[in-house]
Short mmCIF file of C-alpha atoms in Angstrom, two decimals:
data_model
loop_
_atom_site.label_atom_id
_atom_site.label_comp_id
_atom_site.label_asym_id
_atom_site.label_seq_id
_atom_site.Cartn_x
_atom_site.Cartn_y
_atom_site.Cartn_z
CA MET A 1275 -0.03 -0.17 -0.01
CA LYS A 1276 1.56 3.35 -0.97
CA VAL A 1277 1.61 6.28 1.54
CA GLU A 1278 -1.07 8.40 -0.47
CA GLU A 1279 -3.64 5.52 0.07
CA LEU A 1280 -2.50 5.08 3.42
CA GLN A 1281 -2.90 8.65 4.22
CA PHE A 1282 -6.33 8.81 2.65
CA GLU A 1283 -7.43 5.86 4.49
CA PHE A 1284 -6.02 7.08 7.89
CA ASN A 1285 -7.45 10.79 7.02
CA HIS A 1286 -10.96 9.02 6.07
CA LEU A 1287 -11.10 7.05 9.04
CA LEU A 1288 -9.53 9.03 11.80
CA PRO A 1289 -12.13 11.89 12.18
CA GLN A 1290 -15.02 9.36 12.30
CA GLN A 1291 -13.25 7.13 15.00
CA ARG A 1292 -12.78 10.59 17.07
CA GLN A 1293 -16.31 11.71 16.73
CA ASN A 1294 -17.54 8.54 17.51
CA LYS A 1295 -15.67 8.29 20.58
CA GLU A 1296 -16.64 11.76 21.44
CA LYS A 1297 -20.48 10.90 21.13
CA THR A 1298 -19.80 7.47 23.19
CA HIS A 1299 -18.19 9.41 26.23
CA LEU A 1300 -19.07 12.87 26.08
CA GLY A 1301 -22.47 12.65 24.40
CA VAL A 1302 -23.19 16.40 23.69
CA ALA A 1303 -23.19 18.35 20.13
CA GLU A 1304 -21.39 20.97 21.48
CA LEU A 1305 -18.22 18.87 22.29
CA SER A 1306 -18.03 17.90 18.64
CA PRO A 1307 -15.26 19.26 16.73
CA SER A 1308 -15.48 22.77 15.36
CA PRO A 1309 -13.93 24.58 12.54
CA VAL A 1310 -10.94 26.83 13.55
CA VAL A 1311 -10.07 29.52 11.08
CA CYS A 1312 -5.99 29.72 10.61
CA PRO A 1313 -3.90 31.35 8.44
CA ASP A 1314 -2.84 28.80 5.62
CA ASP A 1315 0.65 27.99 4.19
CA ASP A 1316 0.80 29.25 0.69
CA GLY A 1317 2.14 32.60 2.02
CA ASP A 1318 -0.59 34.39 -0.10
CA GLY A 1319 -1.91 35.67 3.09
CA GLY A 1320 -4.92 33.66 2.77
CA PHE A 1321 -6.70 31.47 5.55
CA GLU A 1322 -8.34 27.98 5.69
CA THR A 1323 -10.49 26.07 7.89
CA VAL A 1324 -9.27 23.18 9.96
CA ILE A 1325 -11.37 20.90 11.68
CA ASP A 1326 -10.33 19.62 14.90
CA GLY A 1327 -11.87 18.17 18.15
CA GLU A 1328 -10.78 17.48 21.87
CA ASP A 1329 -11.01 14.52 23.55
CA GLU A 1330 -10.68 14.40 27.41
CA ASP A 1331 -8.98 10.97 27.31
CA CYS A 1332 -6.07 11.88 25.17
CA PHE A 1333 -3.65 14.87 24.18
CA VAL A 1334 -3.94 15.76 20.53
CA GLN A 1335 -0.76 16.99 19.71
CA PRO A 1336 -0.34 20.21 17.09
CA MET A 1337 0.29 19.09 13.49
CA ASN A 1338 4.37 18.16 13.00
CA PHE A 1339 4.94 17.81 16.65
CA ALA A 1340 8.43 17.05 17.78
CA MET A 1341 10.92 17.31 20.63
CA VAL A 1342 14.13 19.38 19.47
CA ASP A 1343 16.23 19.40 22.48
CA ASN A 1344 15.55 19.30 26.38
CA GLY A 1345 13.32 22.32 26.88
CA ILE A 1346 12.71 22.83 22.97
CA PHE A 1347 10.00 22.02 20.96
CA ARG A 1348 8.62 22.40 17.34
CA SER A 1349 5.24 22.32 15.62
CA GLY A 1350 2.77 23.57 13.19
CA PHE A 1351 0.24 26.18 14.40
CA PRO A 1352 -1.45 25.05 17.73
CA GLN A 1353 -5.23 24.80 17.61
CA PRO A 1354 -7.41 25.10 20.72
CA ALA A 1355 -7.72 21.13 20.57
CA ASN A 1356 -4.12 21.25 21.30
CA PHE A 1357 -4.11 23.61 24.20
CA SER A 1358 -4.52 20.83 26.98
CA PHE A 1359 -1.57 19.07 25.61
CA LEU A 1360 0.53 22.48 25.45
CA LYS A 1361 -0.48 23.19 29.14
CA SER A 1362 1.08 19.88 29.82
CA LEU A 1363 4.30 20.76 28.39
CA GLY A 1364 4.36 23.39 31.14
CA LEU A 1365 5.68 26.24 28.55
CA ARG A 1366 7.27 29.46 29.30
CA SER A 1367 7.23 31.01 25.92
CA ILE A 1368 6.43 30.47 22.27
CA VAL A 1369 8.50 31.65 19.44
CA TYR A 1370 5.99 32.17 16.64
CA LEU A 1371 7.36 32.88 13.32
CA CYS A 1372 4.64 34.51 11.19
CA PRO A 1373 3.55 38.17 10.39
CA GLU A 1374 -0.07 37.49 10.95
CA PRO A 1375 -1.66 38.73 14.59
CA TYR A 1376 -2.05 35.80 16.88
CA PRO A 1377 -5.89 34.64 17.17
CA GLU A 1378 -7.66 36.30 20.50
CA GLU A 1379 -8.30 32.50 21.57
CA SER A 1380 -5.05 31.91 21.54
CA LEU A 1381 -3.58 34.79 23.11
CA GLU A 1382 -6.30 34.26 25.89
CA PHE A 1383 -4.74 30.40 26.29
CA LEU A 1384 -1.49 32.13 26.44
CA LYS A 1385 -2.46 34.62 29.25
CA SER A 1386 -4.07 32.01 31.47
CA SER A 1387 -1.31 29.83 31.44
CA GLY A 1388 1.37 32.41 31.79
CA ILE A 1389 3.11 31.79 28.32
CA LYS A 1390 5.04 34.78 26.84
CA LEU A 1391 4.47 35.16 23.20
CA HIS A 1392 7.60 36.12 21.23
CA GLN A 1393 6.25 36.96 17.42
CA PHE A 1394 9.01 37.21 14.39
CA GLY A 1395 7.15 37.90 11.60
CA ILE A 1396 8.65 36.14 8.40
CA ASP A 1397 7.31 36.16 5.36
CA GLY A 1398 6.30 32.74 4.39
CA ARG A 1399 6.15 33.27 0.92
CA LYS A 1400 8.57 31.59 -1.48
CA GLU A 1401 11.60 32.53 -3.60
CA PRO A 1402 12.04 34.33 -5.76
CA PHE A 1403 9.25 36.64 -4.25
CA VAL A 1404 10.85 36.55 -0.74
CA SER A 1405 14.04 35.69 0.77
CA ILE A 1406 14.60 34.64 4.65
CA PRO A 1407 15.91 37.55 6.97
CA GLU A 1408 18.89 36.43 8.27
CA ASP A 1409 18.85 38.97 11.34
CA THR A 1410 15.37 38.12 12.29
CA VAL A 1411 16.28 34.16 12.31
CA CYS A 1412 19.21 35.32 14.50
CA GLU A 1413 16.94 37.28 16.84
CA ALA A 1414 14.51 34.09 17.05
CA LEU A 1415 17.54 32.10 17.83
CA ARG A 1416 18.64 34.15 20.69
CA VAL A 1417 15.04 33.55 22.69
CA VAL A 1418 15.50 29.79 21.76
CA LEU A 1419 18.85 29.46 23.22
CA ASP A 1420 17.96 31.14 26.43
CA PRO A 1421 16.89 28.62 28.75
CA LYS A 1422 15.43 31.30 31.11
CA ASN A 1423 12.60 31.02 27.99
CA HIS A 1424 12.36 27.29 28.36
CA PRO A 1425 10.36 24.97 27.79
CA VAL A 1426 9.62 26.67 24.64
CA LEU A 1427 7.68 26.01 21.56
CA ILE A 1428 8.90 27.32 18.10
CA HIS A 1429 6.16 27.49 15.54
CA CYS A 1430 4.81 29.02 12.38
CA LYS A 1431 1.65 27.85 10.20
CA ARG A 1432 2.40 24.15 9.19
CA GLY A 1433 5.92 23.37 11.01
CA LYS A 1434 7.41 23.19 7.82
CA HIS A 1435 9.68 25.83 6.36
CA ARG A 1436 10.12 28.79 8.82
CA THR A 1437 10.26 26.47 11.94
CA GLY A 1438 12.60 24.29 10.03
CA CYS A 1439 14.93 27.01 9.05
CA VAL A 1440 14.93 27.88 12.44
CA VAL A 1441 15.52 24.38 13.59
CA GLY A 1442 18.35 23.86 11.14
CA CYS A 1443 20.19 26.79 12.43
CA PHE A 1444 20.10 25.45 15.57
CA ARG A 1445 21.46 21.97 14.53
CA LYS A 1446 24.22 24.06 13.26
CA LEU A 1447 25.12 25.44 16.40
CA GLN A 1448 25.10 21.83 17.92
CA LYS A 1449 27.73 20.70 14.98
CA TRP A 1450 25.15 18.64 13.31
CA CYS A 1451 26.74 18.02 9.71
CA LEU A 1452 24.65 19.40 7.02
CA SER A 1453 23.15 16.18 5.67
CA SER A 1454 21.69 15.25 8.97
CA VAL A 1455 20.48 19.07 8.95
CA PHE A 1456 18.68 18.72 5.92
CA ASP A 1457 17.62 14.77 6.72
CA GLU A 1458 15.51 16.48 9.33
CA TYR A 1459 14.10 19.57 7.56
CA ILE A 1460 12.92 17.22 4.60
CA ARG A 1461 11.31 15.01 7.49
CA PHE A 1462 8.99 17.53 8.34
CA ALA A 1463 8.35 19.71 5.09
CA ALA A 1464 8.56 16.22 3.06
CA ALA A 1465 6.84 17.13 -0.22
CA LYS A 1466 6.65 20.74 0.47
CA ALA A 1467 10.78 20.91 1.34
CA ARG A 1468 12.12 23.83 -0.57
CA ILE A 1469 15.95 24.18 -1.78
CA SER A 1470 15.81 27.74 -0.97
CA ASP A 1471 15.51 27.08 2.72
CA LEU A 1472 18.22 24.36 2.75
CA ARG A 1473 20.51 27.14 0.91
CA PHE A 1474 19.52 29.70 3.69
CA VAL A 1475 20.53 26.95 6.46
CA GLU A 1476 23.42 25.93 4.73
CA SER A 1477 24.83 29.60 4.33
CA PHE A 1478 23.41 30.82 8.05
CA ASP A 1479 26.86 32.25 9.65
CA ILE A 1480 26.41 30.75 13.42
CA SER A 1481 29.44 32.84 14.39
CA SER A 1482 27.41 35.66 15.94
CA LEU A 1483 25.42 33.08 17.93
CA SER A 1484 28.04 30.83 19.06
CA ALA A 1485 28.76 32.87 21.97
CA HIS A 1486 24.90 32.46 22.98
CA LEU A 1487 25.20 28.82 22.94
CA PRO A 1488 24.97 27.83 26.61
CA LEU A 1489 27.18 24.79 27.50
CA SER A 1490 24.05 22.79 28.64
CA PHE A 1491 23.01 22.54 25.21
CA THR A 1492 25.70 20.47 23.41
CA PHE A 1493 25.11 16.56 24.11
CA SER A 1494 28.29 15.88 25.22
CA GLN A 1495 28.54 18.79 28.02
CA ARG A 1496 24.81 18.16 28.89
CA ARG A 1497 25.62 14.91 31.12
CA MET B 971 10.81 21.84 -7.35
CA LYS B 972 9.65 18.60 -5.98
CA VAL B 973 11.11 16.51 -3.18
CA GLU B 974 12.26 13.70 -5.75
CA GLU B 975 14.49 16.58 -7.55
CA LEU B 976 15.38 18.09 -4.33
CA GLN B 977 16.68 14.79 -3.02
CA PHE B 978 18.41 14.01 -5.80
CA GLU B 979 20.66 17.17 -5.92
CA PHE B 980 21.00 16.47 -2.36
CA ASN B 981 22.12 13.31 -2.72
CA HIS B 982 24.31 14.32 -5.73
CA LEU B 983 25.76 17.38 -3.96
CA LEU B 984 26.12 16.33 -0.49
CA PRO B 985 28.84 13.47 -0.46
CA GLN B 986 31.09 15.93 -3.12
CA GLN B 987 30.69 18.59 -0.35
CA ARG B 988 32.11 16.24 2.25
CA GLN B 989 34.69 14.62 0.20
CA ASN B 990 36.15 18.18 -0.19
CA LYS B 991 35.87 19.10 3.18
CA GLU B 992 37.62 15.91 3.84
CA LYS B 993 40.34 16.55 1.65
CA THR B 994 40.83 20.06 2.73
CA HIS B 995 40.56 19.83 6.39
CA LEU B 996 42.57 16.45 6.69
CA GLY B 997 43.77 15.67 3.72
CA VAL B 998 44.55 11.71 3.94
CA ALA B 999 43.11 9.12 1.99
CA GLU B 1000 42.25 6.88 5.04
CA LEU B 1001 39.85 9.44 6.55
CA SER B 1002 37.90 9.48 3.44
CA PRO B 1003 34.36 7.46 3.39
CA SER B 1004 34.51 4.03 3.62
CA PRO B 1005 31.90 1.71 2.97
CA VAL B 1006 30.05 -0.09 5.76
CA VAL B 1007 28.23 -3.68 5.38
CA CYS B 1008 24.70 -2.93 7.17
CA PRO B 1009 21.15 -5.44 6.85
CA ASP B 1010 19.12 -4.00 4.21
CA ASP B 1011 15.53 -3.24 5.15
CA ASP B 1012 13.71 -5.32 2.86
CA GLY B 1013 13.04 -7.94 5.57
CA ASP B 1014 14.77 -10.58 3.16
CA GLY B 1015 17.99 -11.14 5.49
CA GLY B 1016 20.16 -9.00 2.42
CA PHE B 1017 22.71 -6.67 3.07
CA GLU B 1018 23.62 -3.38 1.55
CA THR B 1019 26.59 -1.33 1.29
CA VAL B 1020 26.45 2.17 2.87
CA ILE B 1021 28.79 4.90 2.21
CA ASP B 1022 29.69 7.01 5.11
CA GLY B 1023 32.35 9.51 6.42
CA GLU B 1024 33.39 11.23 9.49
CA ASP B 1025 34.38 14.39 9.92
CA GLU B 1026 36.23 15.79 12.91
CA ASP B 1027 34.26 19.33 12.72
CA CYS B 1028 30.56 17.95 13.24
CA PHE B 1029 28.36 15.16 14.39
CA VAL B 1030 27.35 12.62 12.03
CA GLN B 1031 24.01 11.61 13.20
CA PRO B 1032 22.56 8.02 12.29
CA MET B 1033 19.91 8.15 9.74
CA ASN B 1034 16.27 8.99 11.15
CA PHE B 1035 17.98 10.32 14.27
CA ALA B 1036 15.73 12.19 16.41
CA MET B 1037 14.82 12.58 20.19
CA VAL B 1038 11.87 10.76 21.49
CA ASP B 1039 11.48 12.07 24.81
CA ASN B 1040 14.11 13.26 27.55
CA GLY B 1041 16.89 10.58 27.77
CA ILE B 1042 14.92 8.46 24.90
CA PHE B 1043 16.23 8.63 21.22
CA ARG B 1044 15.47 6.67 17.90
CA SER B 1045 17.52 5.85 14.79
CA GLY B 1046 18.11 3.69 12.02
CA PHE B 1047 21.45 1.40 12.13
CA PRO B 1048 24.41 3.42 13.38
CA GLN B 1049 27.53 3.38 11.23
CA PRO B 1050 31.25 4.01 12.65
CA ALA B 1051 30.81 7.45 11.44
CA ASN B 1052 28.14 8.22 14.05
CA PHE B 1053 30.17 6.71 16.78
CA SER B 1054 31.40 10.06 17.93
CA PHE B 1055 28.05 11.64 17.81
CA LEU B 1056 26.54 8.80 19.68
CA LYS B 1057 29.22 8.91 22.44
CA SER B 1058 28.33 13.03 23.14
CA LEU B 1059 24.86 11.50 23.88
CA GLY B 1060 26.57 9.42 26.99
CA LEU B 1061 24.13 6.75 25.96
CA ARG B 1062 24.10 4.27 28.77
CA SER B 1063 21.99 1.59 26.44
CA ILE B 1064 20.79 0.54 23.04
CA VAL B 1065 17.65 -1.23 22.76
CA TYR B 1066 18.12 -2.73 19.25
CA LEU B 1067 14.99 -4.57 17.46
CA CYS B 1068 16.76 -6.65 14.73
CA PRO B 1069 17.46 -10.64 14.94
CA GLU B 1070 20.68 -10.15 13.27
CA PRO B 1071 23.80 -10.10 15.21
CA TYR B 1072 25.42 -6.83 15.93
CA PRO B 1073 28.69 -5.82 13.84
CA GLU B 1074 31.96 -6.43 15.75
CA GLU B 1075 33.09 -3.05 15.25
CA SER B 1076 29.79 -1.54 16.78
CA LEU B 1077 30.18 -4.09 19.43
CA GLU B 1078 33.48 -2.93 20.36
CA PHE B 1079 32.49 0.67 20.58
CA LEU B 1080 29.55 -0.45 22.84
CA LYS B 1081 32.30 -1.96 25.00
CA SER B 1082 34.78 0.73 24.95
CA SER B 1083 31.64 3.20 25.78
CA GLY B 1084 30.39 1.23 28.27
CA ILE B 1085 26.83 0.86 26.67
CA LYS B 1086 24.79 -2.16 27.24
CA LEU B 1087 23.13 -3.55 24.43
CA HIS B 1088 19.68 -5.02 24.87
CA GLN B 1089 18.56 -7.20 21.86
CA PHE B 1090 15.07 -7.88 20.91
CA GLY B 1091 15.18 -9.78 17.78
CA ILE B 1092 11.89 -8.63 15.68
CA ASP B 1093 11.62 -10.08 12.15
CA GLY B 1094 11.38 -7.03 9.90
CA ARG B 1095 9.55 -8.71 6.91
CA LYS B 1096 6.16 -7.34 6.07
CA GLU B 1097 2.66 -9.11 6.61
CA PRO B 1098 1.73 -11.39 5.77
CA PHE B 1099 4.51 -13.42 6.31
CA VAL B 1100 5.48 -11.91 9.35
CA SER B 1101 3.29 -10.08 12.16
CA ILE B 1102 5.10 -8.05 15.09
CA PRO B 1103 5.24 -10.15 18.23
CA GLU B 1104 3.36 -8.17 20.85
CA ASP B 1105 5.28 -9.67 23.99
CA THR B 1106 8.92 -8.52 22.72
CA VAL B 1107 7.38 -5.13 21.94
CA CYS B 1108 6.50 -5.08 25.62
CA GLU B 1109 9.71 -6.42 26.63
CA ALA B 1110 11.57 -3.47 24.82
CA LEU B 1111 9.26 -1.09 26.05
CA ARG B 1112 10.16 -2.30 29.87
CA VAL B 1113 13.84 -1.37 29.08
CA VAL B 1114 12.81 1.89 27.42
CA LEU B 1115 10.59 3.05 30.09
CA ASP B 1116 13.15 2.34 33.00
CA PRO B 1117 15.30 5.17 33.69
CA LYS B 1118 18.30 3.27 34.96
CA ASN B 1119 18.80 2.58 31.21
CA HIS B 1120 18.82 6.32 29.87
CA PRO B 1121 20.20 7.74 28.13
CA VAL B 1122 18.58 5.01 25.69
CA LEU B 1123 18.97 4.90 21.95
CA ILE B 1124 16.06 2.76 20.23
CA HIS B 1125 17.01 1.64 16.82
CA CYS B 1126 16.41 -1.13 14.13
CA LYS B 1127 17.82 -0.82 10.56
CA ARG B 1128 16.36 2.15 9.05
CA GLY B 1129 14.77 3.72 11.71
CA LYS B 1130 11.15 3.60 10.41
CA HIS B 1131 9.31 0.16 11.12
CA ARG B 1132 10.21 -1.49 14.18
CA THR B 1133 11.59 1.71 15.98
CA GLY B 1134 8.01 3.47 14.63
CA CYS B 1135 6.11 0.44 16.30
CA VAL B 1136 7.80 0.79 19.42
CA VAL B 1137 7.77 4.64 19.82
CA GLY B 1138 4.27 4.56 18.55
CA CYS B 1139 3.42 2.22 21.77
CA PHE B 1140 5.23 4.54 23.77
CA ARG B 1141 3.05 7.65 22.81
CA LYS B 1142 0.07 5.51 23.65
CA LEU B 1143 1.42 5.27 27.12
CA GLN B 1144 2.08 9.05 27.05
CA LYS B 1145 -1.88 9.34 25.85
CA TRP B 1146 -1.08 10.79 22.51
CA CYS B 1147 -4.24 10.88 20.19
CA LEU B 1148 -3.62 8.10 17.27
CA SER B 1149 -3.75 10.85 14.88
CA SER B 1150 -0.84 12.21 16.21
CA VAL B 1151 0.93 8.85 16.80
CA PHE B 1152 0.32 7.95 13.22
CA ASP B 1153 1.46 11.30 12.02
CA GLU B 1154 4.92 10.68 13.75
CA TYR B 1155 5.41 7.19 12.42
CA ILE B 1156 4.66 8.35 9.05
CA ARG B 1157 7.07 11.08 9.30
CA PHE B 1158 9.84 8.84 10.01
CA ALA B 1159 8.55 5.79 7.58
CA ALA B 1160 7.22 8.23 4.50
CA ALA B 1161 7.07 6.27 1.54
CA LYS B 1162 7.50 3.43 3.33
CA ALA B 1163 4.82 3.47 5.74
CA ARG B 1164 2.90 0.20 6.34
CA ILE B 1165 -0.66 -0.01 7.34
CA SER B 1166 -0.11 -3.28 9.35
CA ASP B 1167 2.09 -1.38 11.58
CA LEU B 1168 -0.23 1.42 12.09
CA ARG B 1169 -2.80 -1.56 13.20
CA PHE B 1170 -0.52 -2.66 15.51
CA VAL B 1171 0.15 0.37 17.22
CA GLU B 1172 -3.50 0.77 17.42
CA SER B 1173 -4.46 -2.38 18.76
CA PHE B 1174 -1.32 -2.70 21.23
CA ASP B 1175 -2.59 -3.27 24.89
CA ILE B 1176 -0.91 -0.63 26.95
CA SER B 1177 -2.33 -1.69 30.06
CA SER B 1178 0.05 -4.36 31.23
CA LEU B 1179 2.81 -1.35 30.76
CA SER B 1180 0.75 1.63 32.43
CA ALA B 1181 2.26 0.17 35.70
CA HIS B 1182 5.66 0.59 34.49
CA LEU B 1183 5.26 4.40 33.31
CA PRO B 1184 7.56 6.46 35.76
CA LEU B 1185 5.55 9.61 36.56
CA SER B 1186 8.35 11.65 35.17
CA PHE B 1187 7.44 10.41 31.96
CA THR B 1188 4.29 12.17 31.34
CA PHE B 1189 5.05 16.00 30.45
CA SER B 1190 2.61 17.34 33.04
CA GLN B 1191 4.23 15.70 35.61
CA ARG B 1192 7.66 16.19 34.69
CA ARG B 1193 7.76 19.92 35.26
#
């Protein structure tokens, strides 16, 4: 079975299973998945509607969620269904990489959870229209590298391009070889991988940030 | 640019770049990439030759390397080029999920680094020929869940199927919803994703392991 077929079956099956579970356990219409409006990833400033649900029995992770290192996480745009999971991470800060304003509901969640929002508005459009601003990525990385901000979640819209670039530059600071940095980028960006992002990461100069790298960050010195 | 083209360019470009770097920095023939024989992933018991290199300037991660949680890592089969990186992780144990014996060179590395090998021989062939043994996965998870074994690296051959199943079951213990568990599995398995693996993870009964879950493992209780 090809992954396309698999994903079709998966996309087809899961929402129904989740809905059934909600009906069985909670039995109320107002708890069924509600649509959430979120900026889309085409970089054209458009929006899309995402259907998401919340389940008392399990945590719903934001798309493309993963642990980058101790106290550093990455993901796509968190939906209200993900708030209980984010709360469980004990986040102290969020590094948000898009220029669009944060949704009101999300701001309220951050406020009630004591999470500080650090916004770095990087345009999500592809080259040749837009290039990634190196100084903005540097500023975002300074927040990510400061343990006082941990646990921190880095996110953009889909957790692929802008997040992938910031994490890629972080890996260079950790002295990962480029092939492993790119392997990780491609794992998240998949069919949407952009060679312009890889070139950005490859040419990114870490020298101004090396002094900001806490000793505890390199694996060898952490233990 | 499609990911296939990107990966072609990437595969084409990187080894040359790495070789050039080695030539420039180290300038010795015996340090250029040497082929390593490793079991392949078709489940037919065959082997393949992997070209890999080592660079004093940076760490070379095993394929599909990632952090699963604090003290828990996952990857494909580590090559000698990855040993310095593995050493930097301060690993205490390796959970190896294939029936094939560990290569002599790798055993020597484990011995010199004080890393304990826990082998759980799970046949890598696809259904309908072979099904994943639930009790073996349980045994492997007991090792993974025991903090006395941390930091621990879980690996099979490519870090896709067997490792993906064990990590998927681990996520169920962490109360991740199935859609996120599958999302993570597919991110590593990509075009090689197997619906039989997803079915295994979905039907895997965590009740016998819940008592083994250290409190510190759930995000909410860790902080």
